[in-house]
Amino acid sequence: MKNGLVIKSTGSWYYVKTEEGEILPCKIKGTYRMKGIRATNPVAVGDQVTFSLSDEGSGLISAIEDRKNYIIRRSANLSKAYQLIASNIDQAILMITLKQPKTHLEFIDRYLVSAEAFRIPTILFFNKCDLYSAEEKSEMQALMALYSGIGYKSISLSLKTHENLDEVRSILSKKVSVLSGNSGVGKSTLLNQLDPNLKVKTSKISDYHRSGKHTTTNAEMYFFESGTRIIDTPGIKGFGTVDITKEELFHFFPEIFSHSKKCKFHNCLHVNEPECAVLEAVMNQQISESRYRSYFALLADMEDKYRK
Ligand code: GDP
Ligand code: ZN
């Protein structure tokens, strides 16, 4: 029996790095059930596993150590089965750009809801600031103020001019980070800049629309100096959530949650109820309209789901 860390998952194989530094392809024995959720892909990058080695040099995973946390996504749209993506994560990095491509605010907020649900601290990297006009710069500043006000550390950077790259390095240092963001925001560029020997394939602007289709790697952990570990999830835009009900959705918007304590009704959904402290805070601009709009859009999605 050997022990190791899962560093790459392709859907059919898990690559496990042993304590001696060997990397071995492994499969999982039979079916492995996870409490509460149906997972089609039960091993995650970041898992600590025990496996036995066959004569052909591949391994059979027989045990997975308890996870500190994990992220999942739905195997397919509307599917009830989930795929484990990564586990034992210290922080999530969401890379955002205001142009080329523009990251939508609702995408950011949906991502943050998932991160809150899995209790993974999230940091926002606003990349490509070398490209922004004065107007776009002030838009970025406003977003950074909005999100840092809620509690999400936000920094601006340029991977082209290397602005704030030292701060990026120090945020990532000694941590396991999962790196997310729309295709084209600069994720591969960041990995290559942390280690120029890596040569992760970067995409051209024209590749945006067919992102993810040509790749079969679900997740991969990269190792850098000063103990930096980054899990890249190519082709996966964000991650899903399990079992959030519409009644508790607002718990995952920290600022909405904190205002909700002053709502008249304890079961207030903050839509049209009388004496709703959340709606009042939106009116007074204590809660941002865009955040409230994202909340409302997610809630509407859930109502849709329940109607089916
Ligand atoms: P990914 O899909 O998130 O991995 O994005 P890539 O790393 O492939 O980057 C997409 C494109 O954006 C590439 O052509 C990069 O050279 C470019 N890019 C990345 N970061 C920056 C930046 O800070 N400024 C500018 N101007 N271009 C960047
Ligand atoms: Zn309310």
Short mmCIF file of C-alpha atoms and ligand atoms in Angstrom, two decimals:
data_model
loop_
_atom_site.label_atom_id
_atom_site.label_comp_id
_atom_site.label_asym_id
_atom_site.label_seq_id
_atom_site.Cartn_x
_atom_site.Cartn_y
_atom_site.Cartn_z
CA MET A 1 0.00 0.00 0.00
CA LYS A 2 1.15 3.49 -0.84
CA ASN A 3 -0.05 6.96 0.11
CA GLY A 4 -0.17 10.03 -2.05
CA LEU A 5 -1.83 13.23 -3.13
CA VAL A 6 -4.15 13.40 -6.13
CA ILE A 7 -2.73 16.11 -8.38
CA LYS A 8 -4.65 15.63 -11.61
CA SER A 9 -7.99 14.22 -12.66
CA THR A 10 -9.06 13.53 -16.22
CA GLY A 11 -12.36 11.82 -15.64
CA SER A 12 -10.95 8.34 -16.19
CA TRP A 13 -7.58 8.57 -14.41
CA TYR A 14 -6.38 10.16 -11.22
CA TYR A 15 -2.69 11.01 -11.05
CA VAL A 16 -1.28 10.50 -7.58
CA LYS A 17 1.98 11.95 -6.33
CA THR A 18 3.60 9.74 -3.71
CA GLU A 19 5.70 10.86 -0.77
CA GLU A 20 8.77 9.86 -2.82
CA GLY A 21 7.71 12.24 -5.59
CA GLU A 22 6.63 9.61 -8.11
CA ILE A 23 3.48 10.34 -10.10
CA LEU A 24 1.30 7.29 -10.78
CA PRO A 25 -1.95 6.91 -12.70
CA CYS A 26 -4.70 5.43 -10.52
CA LYS A 27 -8.29 4.30 -10.71
CA ILE A 28 -10.83 3.93 -7.96
CA LYS A 29 -11.98 0.54 -6.80
CA GLY A 30 -15.64 -0.13 -7.54
CA THR A 31 -18.05 2.60 -6.58
CA TYR A 32 -17.38 4.95 -3.76
CA ARG A 33 -20.32 6.57 -2.06
CA MET A 34 -20.21 10.00 -0.53
CA LYS A 35 -22.55 10.95 2.26
CA GLY A 36 -25.55 12.83 0.96
CA ILE A 37 -24.50 13.48 -2.61
CA ARG A 38 -24.28 11.32 -5.67
CA ALA A 39 -20.85 11.79 -7.16
CA THR A 40 -19.94 10.40 -10.56
CA ASN A 41 -16.33 11.30 -10.04
CA PRO A 42 -15.62 10.51 -6.41
CA VAL A 43 -11.95 11.46 -6.17
CA ALA A 44 -10.86 15.09 -6.13
CA VAL A 45 -7.58 16.81 -6.84
CA GLY A 46 -6.25 17.57 -3.38
CA ASP A 47 -7.37 14.26 -1.91
CA GLN A 48 -4.94 12.28 0.18
CA VAL A 49 -5.36 8.65 -0.88
CA THR A 50 -4.14 5.11 -0.19
CA PHE A 51 -3.65 2.80 -3.14
CA SER A 52 -2.13 -0.49 -4.17
CA LEU A 53 0.14 -0.81 -7.16
CA SER A 54 -0.42 -3.34 -9.93
CA ASP A 55 2.32 -5.01 -11.97
CA GLU A 56 1.60 -2.67 -14.88
CA GLY A 57 2.49 0.32 -12.74
CA SER A 58 -0.95 1.77 -12.24
CA GLY A 59 -2.70 2.06 -8.91
CA LEU A 60 -6.01 1.14 -7.38
CA ILE A 61 -7.30 3.65 -4.83
CA SER A 62 -8.77 1.95 -1.79
CA ALA A 63 -9.18 4.79 0.71
CA ILE A 64 -9.59 8.56 0.73
CA GLU A 65 -8.66 10.59 3.78
CA ASP A 66 -11.36 12.83 5.28
CA ARG A 67 -11.49 16.13 3.46
CA LYS A 68 -11.21 19.56 5.09
CA ASN A 69 -13.51 20.89 2.35
CA TYR A 70 -14.25 20.33 -1.32
CA ILE A 71 -15.89 21.85 -4.34
CA ILE A 72 -18.16 20.12 -6.80
CA ARG A 73 -20.06 20.80 -9.95
CA ARG A 74 -23.04 19.23 -11.60
CA SER A 75 -22.01 16.48 -14.04
CA ALA A 76 -24.26 18.02 -16.65
CA ASN A 77 -26.87 20.73 -16.72
CA LEU A 78 -29.95 19.76 -14.72
CA SER A 79 -28.26 16.53 -13.68
CA LYS A 80 -28.64 15.41 -10.09
CA ALA A 81 -25.21 13.81 -10.07
CA TYR A 82 -22.14 15.75 -9.04
CA GLN A 83 -18.53 15.69 -9.90
CA LEU A 84 -15.93 16.37 -7.27
CA ILE A 85 -13.41 18.87 -8.53
CA ALA A 86 -10.98 19.74 -5.77
CA SER A 87 -10.53 19.33 -2.05
CA ASN A 88 -8.51 20.55 0.93
CA ILE A 89 -8.46 24.09 -0.39
CA ASP A 90 -7.21 27.11 1.58
CA GLN A 91 -8.65 29.78 -0.68
CA ALA A 92 -10.32 30.43 -4.00
CA ILE A 93 -9.01 33.00 -6.44
CA LEU A 94 -11.55 34.40 -8.85
CA MET A 95 -9.93 36.20 -11.75
CA ILE A 96 -12.02 39.00 -13.21
CA THR A 97 -11.53 41.29 -16.18
CA LEU A 98 -13.54 44.36 -17.16
CA LYS A 99 -12.84 43.74 -20.80
CA GLN A 100 -11.42 41.10 -23.13
CA PRO A 101 -13.58 39.47 -21.86
CA LYS A 102 -15.97 41.34 -19.58
CA THR A 103 -16.82 39.38 -16.46
CA HIS A 104 -20.49 39.73 -15.57
CA LEU A 105 -21.34 40.77 -12.04
CA GLU A 106 -23.89 38.02 -11.72
CA PHE A 107 -21.19 35.49 -12.55
CA ILE A 108 -19.02 36.90 -9.74
CA ASP A 109 -21.90 36.80 -7.26
CA ARG A 110 -22.91 33.25 -8.17
CA TYR A 111 -19.33 32.17 -7.70
CA LEU A 112 -19.18 33.86 -4.30
CA VAL A 113 -22.38 32.12 -3.21
CA SER A 114 -20.82 28.74 -4.01
CA ALA A 115 -17.63 29.70 -2.20
CA GLU A 116 -19.65 30.80 0.85
CA ALA A 117 -21.62 27.56 0.74
CA PHE A 118 -18.41 25.54 0.81
CA ARG A 119 -16.85 27.98 3.31
CA ILE A 120 -13.88 28.73 1.11
CA PRO A 121 -12.41 32.23 1.53
CA THR A 122 -12.31 33.98 -1.83
CA ILE A 123 -9.98 36.66 -3.17
CA LEU A 124 -10.78 38.65 -6.29
CA PHE A 125 -8.01 39.38 -8.78
CA PHE A 126 -8.91 42.16 -11.21
CA ASN A 127 -6.56 41.43 -14.10
CA LYS A 128 -5.59 43.26 -17.29
CA CYS A 129 -5.63 46.68 -15.63
CA ASP A 130 -3.10 47.80 -18.26
CA LEU A 131 -5.97 47.76 -20.76
CA TYR A 132 -8.43 49.93 -18.90
CA SER A 133 -9.48 53.44 -19.80
CA ALA A 134 -9.87 56.01 -17.01
CA GLU A 135 -13.55 55.21 -16.91
CA GLU A 136 -12.95 51.47 -16.68
CA LYS A 137 -10.34 52.05 -13.98
CA SER A 138 -12.87 53.88 -11.85
CA GLU A 139 -15.43 51.16 -12.50
CA MET A 140 -12.86 48.65 -11.28
CA GLN A 141 -12.10 50.75 -8.21
CA ALA A 142 -15.81 50.89 -7.39
CA LEU A 143 -16.09 47.10 -7.69
CA MET A 144 -13.02 46.57 -5.55
CA ALA A 145 -14.48 48.87 -2.89
CA LEU A 146 -17.83 47.06 -3.10
CA TYR A 147 -16.36 43.58 -2.71
CA SER A 148 -13.72 44.42 -0.15
CA GLY A 149 -16.44 46.17 1.85
CA ILE A 150 -18.32 42.87 1.98
CA GLY A 151 -15.15 41.08 3.09
CA TYR A 152 -13.62 39.74 -0.12
CA LYS A 153 -10.04 40.85 -0.51
CA SER A 154 -9.69 42.46 -3.92
CA ILE A 155 -6.55 43.41 -5.77
CA SER A 156 -5.85 44.79 -9.22
CA LEU A 157 -3.03 43.49 -11.34
CA SER A 158 -1.65 43.24 -14.80
CA LEU A 159 0.08 40.09 -15.91
CA LYS A 160 1.37 42.04 -18.86
CA THR A 161 3.09 44.90 -17.02
CA HIS A 162 3.55 42.83 -13.83
CA GLU A 163 1.77 45.43 -11.75
CA ASN A 164 1.12 44.02 -8.25
CA LEU A 165 2.62 40.66 -9.11
CA ASP A 166 4.55 40.66 -5.83
CA GLU A 167 1.33 41.00 -3.89
CA VAL A 168 -0.15 38.16 -5.94
CA ARG A 169 2.82 35.97 -5.04
CA SER A 170 2.50 36.73 -1.36
CA ILE A 171 -1.25 36.01 -1.34
CA LEU A 172 -0.60 32.63 -2.96
CA SER A 173 2.46 31.74 -0.91
CA LYS A 174 2.23 28.56 1.20
CA LYS A 175 -1.43 28.08 0.30
CA VAL A 176 -3.52 25.71 -1.77
CA SER A 177 -5.58 27.97 -4.03
CA VAL A 178 -8.17 27.02 -6.57
CA LEU A 179 -8.00 29.33 -9.57
CA SER A 180 -11.22 30.23 -11.38
CA GLY A 181 -12.52 32.70 -13.88
CA ASN A 182 -13.96 32.91 -17.34
CA SER A 183 -11.90 31.70 -20.21
CA GLY A 184 -9.49 34.36 -21.43
CA VAL A 185 -9.05 36.30 -18.18
CA GLY A 186 -5.42 35.23 -17.74
CA LYS A 187 -5.36 32.08 -15.60
CA SER A 188 -2.80 30.21 -17.69
CA THR A 189 -0.76 33.37 -18.04
CA LEU A 190 -0.59 33.61 -14.25
CA LEU A 191 0.59 30.01 -13.89
CA ASN A 192 3.26 30.54 -16.54
CA GLN A 193 4.42 33.69 -14.85
CA LEU A 194 4.82 31.97 -11.50
CA ASP A 195 6.93 29.34 -13.23
CA PRO A 196 8.09 30.05 -16.78
CA ASN A 197 9.04 26.36 -17.19
CA LEU A 198 5.41 25.32 -16.95
CA LYS A 199 4.30 26.43 -20.40
CA VAL A 200 0.58 26.02 -19.78
CA LYS A 201 -1.21 26.62 -23.03
CA THR A 202 -2.71 30.12 -23.13
CA SER A 203 -5.69 30.86 -25.27
CA LYS A 204 -5.99 33.43 -28.01
CA ILE A 205 -8.92 35.81 -28.00
CA SER A 206 -10.56 33.73 -30.74
CA ASP A 207 -10.55 30.67 -28.48
CA TYR A 208 -12.99 32.12 -25.95
CA HIS A 209 -16.06 30.55 -27.45
CA ARG A 210 -14.80 27.03 -27.68
CA SER A 211 -13.12 27.02 -24.31
CA GLY A 212 -13.04 23.74 -22.50
CA LYS A 213 -14.07 21.59 -25.42
CA HIS A 214 -10.61 20.50 -26.45
CA THR A 215 -9.40 19.67 -22.98
CA THR A 216 -10.17 16.60 -20.92
CA THR A 217 -8.37 17.58 -17.74
CA ASN A 218 -10.89 18.40 -15.05
CA ALA A 219 -8.46 19.75 -12.52
CA GLU A 220 -4.74 19.84 -11.98
CA MET A 221 -2.56 20.98 -9.10
CA TYR A 222 0.59 22.93 -9.91
CA PHE A 223 3.48 23.32 -7.49
CA PHE A 224 5.55 26.49 -7.24
CA GLU A 225 8.28 27.84 -5.04
CA SER A 226 7.57 29.01 -1.46
CA GLY A 227 4.97 26.28 -1.06
CA THR A 228 2.49 27.80 -3.49
CA ARG A 229 0.02 25.26 -4.85
CA ILE A 230 -2.59 26.17 -7.40
CA ILE A 231 -5.43 24.01 -8.64
CA ASP A 232 -6.38 24.93 -12.17
CA THR A 233 -9.77 23.76 -13.40
CA PRO A 234 -9.67 24.27 -17.17
CA GLY A 235 -13.03 24.45 -18.82
CA ILE A 236 -14.84 24.80 -15.51
CA LYS A 237 -16.18 28.30 -15.09
CA GLY A 238 -17.35 28.13 -11.55
CA PHE A 239 -18.59 25.51 -9.23
CA GLY A 240 -22.01 24.40 -8.20
CA THR A 241 -23.78 24.20 -4.91
CA VAL A 242 -25.73 21.48 -3.25
CA ASP A 243 -28.86 21.81 -1.19
CA ILE A 244 -29.23 25.57 -0.84
CA THR A 245 -32.90 26.35 -0.42
CA LYS A 246 -34.40 29.66 -1.46
CA GLU A 247 -35.15 30.38 2.19
CA GLU A 248 -31.47 30.30 3.06
CA LEU A 249 -30.00 31.76 -0.11
CA PHE A 250 -29.47 35.16 1.53
CA HIS A 251 -27.20 33.57 4.13
CA PHE A 252 -24.59 33.33 1.39
CA PHE A 253 -24.66 37.05 0.67
CA PRO A 254 -22.88 38.25 3.83
CA GLU A 255 -24.10 41.86 3.67
CA ILE A 256 -27.70 40.84 2.92
CA PHE A 257 -27.53 38.37 5.77
CA SER A 258 -26.34 40.98 8.22
CA HIS A 259 -29.14 43.42 7.30
CA SER A 260 -31.76 40.66 7.35
CA LYS A 261 -31.56 40.45 11.13
CA LYS A 262 -33.63 43.65 11.30
CA CYS A 263 -36.39 42.41 8.97
CA LYS A 264 -39.85 42.27 10.57
CA PHE A 265 -40.52 38.68 9.52
CA HIS A 266 -38.05 36.00 10.37
CA ASN A 267 -38.91 34.13 7.17
CA CYS A 268 -38.52 37.26 5.03
CA LEU A 269 -37.19 36.52 1.52
CA HIS A 270 -36.49 40.24 0.94
CA VAL A 271 -38.61 40.50 -2.15
CA ASN A 272 -41.75 42.47 -1.28
CA GLU A 273 -42.37 41.84 2.40
CA PRO A 274 -43.32 44.77 4.61
CA GLU A 275 -40.65 46.29 6.84
CA CYS A 276 -37.86 44.44 5.11
CA ALA A 277 -34.53 45.83 6.30
CA VAL A 278 -32.76 44.45 3.23
CA LEU A 279 -34.98 46.33 0.75
CA GLU A 280 -34.51 49.43 2.89
CA ALA A 281 -30.75 49.00 2.76
CA VAL A 282 -30.88 48.66 -1.03
CA MET A 283 -32.87 51.92 -1.19
CA ASN A 284 -30.30 53.64 1.05
CA GLN A 285 -27.47 52.21 -1.01
CA GLN A 286 -26.06 50.33 1.95
CA ILE A 287 -26.49 47.18 -0.11
CA SER A 288 -25.41 47.50 -3.73
CA GLU A 289 -28.07 47.23 -6.36
CA SER A 290 -25.99 44.82 -8.43
CA ARG A 291 -25.58 42.45 -5.50
CA TYR A 292 -29.29 42.58 -4.78
CA ARG A 293 -30.03 41.97 -8.44
CA SER A 294 -27.82 38.87 -8.38
CA TYR A 295 -29.60 37.67 -5.26
CA PHE A 296 -32.94 38.18 -6.96
CA ALA A 297 -31.83 36.39 -10.14
CA LEU A 298 -30.64 33.38 -8.16
CA LEU A 299 -33.85 33.33 -6.18
CA ALA A 300 -35.88 33.47 -9.40
CA ASP A 301 -33.87 30.53 -10.75
CA MET A 302 -34.70 28.53 -7.66
CA GLU A 303 -38.39 29.32 -7.91
CA ASP A 304 -38.28 28.12 -11.50
CA LYS A 305 -36.71 24.90 -10.37
CA TYR A 306 -39.39 24.35 -7.76
CA ARG A 307 -42.17 24.93 -10.25
CA LYS A 308 -41.03 22.05 -12.43
P1 GDP B 1 -7.19 31.80 -19.48
O1 GDP B 1 -8.18 31.30 -20.49
O2 GDP B 1 -7.89 32.35 -18.27
O3 GDP B 1 -6.14 30.80 -19.12
O4 GDP B 1 -6.48 33.06 -20.15
P2 GDP B 1 -5.02 33.13 -20.80
O5 GDP B 1 -3.97 33.09 -19.74
O6 GDP B 1 -4.94 32.13 -21.90
O7 GDP B 1 -5.02 34.63 -21.38
C1 GDP B 1 -5.84 35.03 -22.48
C2 GDP B 1 -5.18 36.17 -23.21
O8 GDP B 1 -5.09 37.33 -22.38
C3 GDP B 1 -3.74 35.83 -23.63
O9 GDP B 1 -3.55 36.33 -24.94
C4 GDP B 1 -2.89 36.61 -22.63
O10 GDP B 1 -1.64 36.99 -23.16
C5 GDP B 1 -3.74 37.83 -22.35
N1 GDP B 1 -3.50 38.43 -21.03
C6 GDP B 1 -3.39 37.81 -19.84
N2 GDP B 1 -3.16 38.69 -18.84
C7 GDP B 1 -3.12 39.91 -19.41
C8 GDP B 1 -2.93 41.25 -18.91
O11 GDP B 1 -2.77 41.50 -17.70
N3 GDP B 1 -2.99 42.27 -19.82
C9 GDP B 1 -3.19 42.05 -21.14
N4 GDP B 1 -3.22 43.12 -21.94
N5 GDP B 1 -3.37 40.81 -21.66
C10 GDP B 1 -3.34 39.75 -20.81
ZN ZN B 2 -36.22 41.19 4.45
#
